[in-house]
C-alpha positions as YAML, in Angstrom:
chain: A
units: angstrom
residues:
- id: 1
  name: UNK
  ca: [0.00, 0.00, 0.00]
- id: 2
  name: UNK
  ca: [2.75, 2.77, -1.25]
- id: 3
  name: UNK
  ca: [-0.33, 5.65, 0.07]
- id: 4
  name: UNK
  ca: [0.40, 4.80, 3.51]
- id: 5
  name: UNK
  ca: [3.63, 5.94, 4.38]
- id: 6
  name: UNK
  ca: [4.30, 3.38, 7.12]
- id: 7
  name: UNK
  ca: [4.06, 0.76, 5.54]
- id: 8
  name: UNK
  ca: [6.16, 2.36, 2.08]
- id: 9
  name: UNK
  ca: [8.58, 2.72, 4.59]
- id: 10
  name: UNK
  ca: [8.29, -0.57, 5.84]
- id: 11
  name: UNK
  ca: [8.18, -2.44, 2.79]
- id: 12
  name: UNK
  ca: [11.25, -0.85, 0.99]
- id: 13
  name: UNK
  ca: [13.03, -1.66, 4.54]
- id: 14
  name: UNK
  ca: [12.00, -5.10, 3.44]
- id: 15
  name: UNK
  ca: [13.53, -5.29, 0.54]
- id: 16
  name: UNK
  ca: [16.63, -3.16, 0.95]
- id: 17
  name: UNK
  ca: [17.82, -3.86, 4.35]
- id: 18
  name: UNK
  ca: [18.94, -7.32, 5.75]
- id: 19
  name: UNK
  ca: [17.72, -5.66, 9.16]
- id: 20
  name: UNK
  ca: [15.07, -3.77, 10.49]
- id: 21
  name: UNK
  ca: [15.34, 0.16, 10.64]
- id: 22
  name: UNK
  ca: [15.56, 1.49, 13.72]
- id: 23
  name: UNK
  ca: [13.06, 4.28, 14.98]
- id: 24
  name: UNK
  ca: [15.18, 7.14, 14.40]
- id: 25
  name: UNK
  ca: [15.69, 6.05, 10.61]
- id: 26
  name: UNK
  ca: [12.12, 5.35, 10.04]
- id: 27
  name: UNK
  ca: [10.98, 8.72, 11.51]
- id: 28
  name: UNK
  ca: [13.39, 10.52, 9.17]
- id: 29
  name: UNK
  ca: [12.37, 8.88, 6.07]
- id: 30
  name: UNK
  ca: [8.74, 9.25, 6.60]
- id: 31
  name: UNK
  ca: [9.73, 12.84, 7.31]
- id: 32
  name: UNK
  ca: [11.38, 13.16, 3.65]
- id: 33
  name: UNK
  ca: [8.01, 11.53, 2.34]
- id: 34
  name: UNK
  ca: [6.02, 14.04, 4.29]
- id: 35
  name: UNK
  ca: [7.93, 17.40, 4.10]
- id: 36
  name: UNK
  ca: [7.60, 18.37, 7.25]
- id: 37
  name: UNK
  ca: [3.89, 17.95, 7.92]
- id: 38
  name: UNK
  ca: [2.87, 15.55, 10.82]
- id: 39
  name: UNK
  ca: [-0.13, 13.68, 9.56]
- id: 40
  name: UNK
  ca: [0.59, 11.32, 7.55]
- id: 41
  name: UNK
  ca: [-2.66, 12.02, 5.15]
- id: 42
  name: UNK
  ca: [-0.37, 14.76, 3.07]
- id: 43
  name: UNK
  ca: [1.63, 11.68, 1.75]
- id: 44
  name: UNK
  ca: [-1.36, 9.87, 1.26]
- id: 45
  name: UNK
  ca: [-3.03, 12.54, -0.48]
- id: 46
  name: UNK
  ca: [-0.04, 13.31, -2.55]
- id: 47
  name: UNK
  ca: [-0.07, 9.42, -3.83]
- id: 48
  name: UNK
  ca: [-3.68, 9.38, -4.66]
- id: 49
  name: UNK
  ca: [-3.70, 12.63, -6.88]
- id: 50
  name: UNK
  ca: [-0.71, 11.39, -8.52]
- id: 51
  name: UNK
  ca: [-2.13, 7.61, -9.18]
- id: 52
  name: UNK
  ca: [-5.40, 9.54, -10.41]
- id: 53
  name: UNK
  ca: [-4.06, 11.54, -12.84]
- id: 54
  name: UNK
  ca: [-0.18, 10.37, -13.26]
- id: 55
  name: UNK
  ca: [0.32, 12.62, -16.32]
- id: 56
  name: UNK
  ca: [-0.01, 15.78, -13.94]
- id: 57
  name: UNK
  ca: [3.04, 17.16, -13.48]
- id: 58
  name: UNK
  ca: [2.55, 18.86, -10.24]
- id: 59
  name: UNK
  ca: [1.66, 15.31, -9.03]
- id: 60
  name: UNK
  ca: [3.99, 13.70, -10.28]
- id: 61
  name: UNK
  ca: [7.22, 15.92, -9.34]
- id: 62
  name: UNK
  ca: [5.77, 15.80, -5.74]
- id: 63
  name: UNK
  ca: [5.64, 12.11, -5.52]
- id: 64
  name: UNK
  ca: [8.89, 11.43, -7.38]
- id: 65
  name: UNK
  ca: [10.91, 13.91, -5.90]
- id: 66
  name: UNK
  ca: [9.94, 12.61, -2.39]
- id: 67
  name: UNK
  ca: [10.80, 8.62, -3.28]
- id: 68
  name: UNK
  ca: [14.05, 9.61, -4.94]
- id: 69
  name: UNK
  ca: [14.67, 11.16, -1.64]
- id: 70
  name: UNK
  ca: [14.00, 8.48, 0.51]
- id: 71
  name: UNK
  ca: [15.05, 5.87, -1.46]
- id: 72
  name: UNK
  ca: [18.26, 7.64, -1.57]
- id: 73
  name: UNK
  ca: [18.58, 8.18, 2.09]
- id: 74
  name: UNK
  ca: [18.06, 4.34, 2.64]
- id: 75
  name: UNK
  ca: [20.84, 3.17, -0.60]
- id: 76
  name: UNK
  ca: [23.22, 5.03, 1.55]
- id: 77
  name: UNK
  ca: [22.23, 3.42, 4.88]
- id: 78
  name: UNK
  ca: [25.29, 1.08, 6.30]
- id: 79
  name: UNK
  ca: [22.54, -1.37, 6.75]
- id: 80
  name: UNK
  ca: [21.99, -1.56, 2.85]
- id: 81
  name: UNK
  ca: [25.49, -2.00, 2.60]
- id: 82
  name: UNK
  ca: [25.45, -5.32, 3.59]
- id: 83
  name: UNK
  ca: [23.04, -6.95, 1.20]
...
């Protein structure tokens, strides 16, 4: 379910990491996927107007530029270093 943040986060942790993030990692890259805001609804809302209309490029930019982020952040984790 990549509109719930969590469990984005928790699935690419799946796959890229041979062990579980710990809280402090997790709560910074759900901060990358939510700029700041606390609730976690902006993300969510951010995915859905991007899957309903992905040739939008407002949506689109916001969505991607977020994931590259995070998915950046965790490539450079020591933890994916050992896959």
């Amino acid at each position: 379910n990549p509109g719930d943040p969590n469990q984005l986060i928790a699935d690419a942790s799946a796959l890229l990491s041979p062990n579980d993030l710990g809280p402090t990692q997790t709560a910074f890259l759900k901060s990358i996927l939510l700029s700041g805001q606390i609730n976690d609804t902006y993300w969510t809302i951010a995915w859905d107007q991007y899957i309903g209309s992905p040739t939008n490029t407002t949506y689109k930019n916001t969505v991607l530029t977020r994931l590259r982020s995070m998915y950046s952040y965790m490539l450079d984790l020591a933890e994916y270093q050992l896959i």
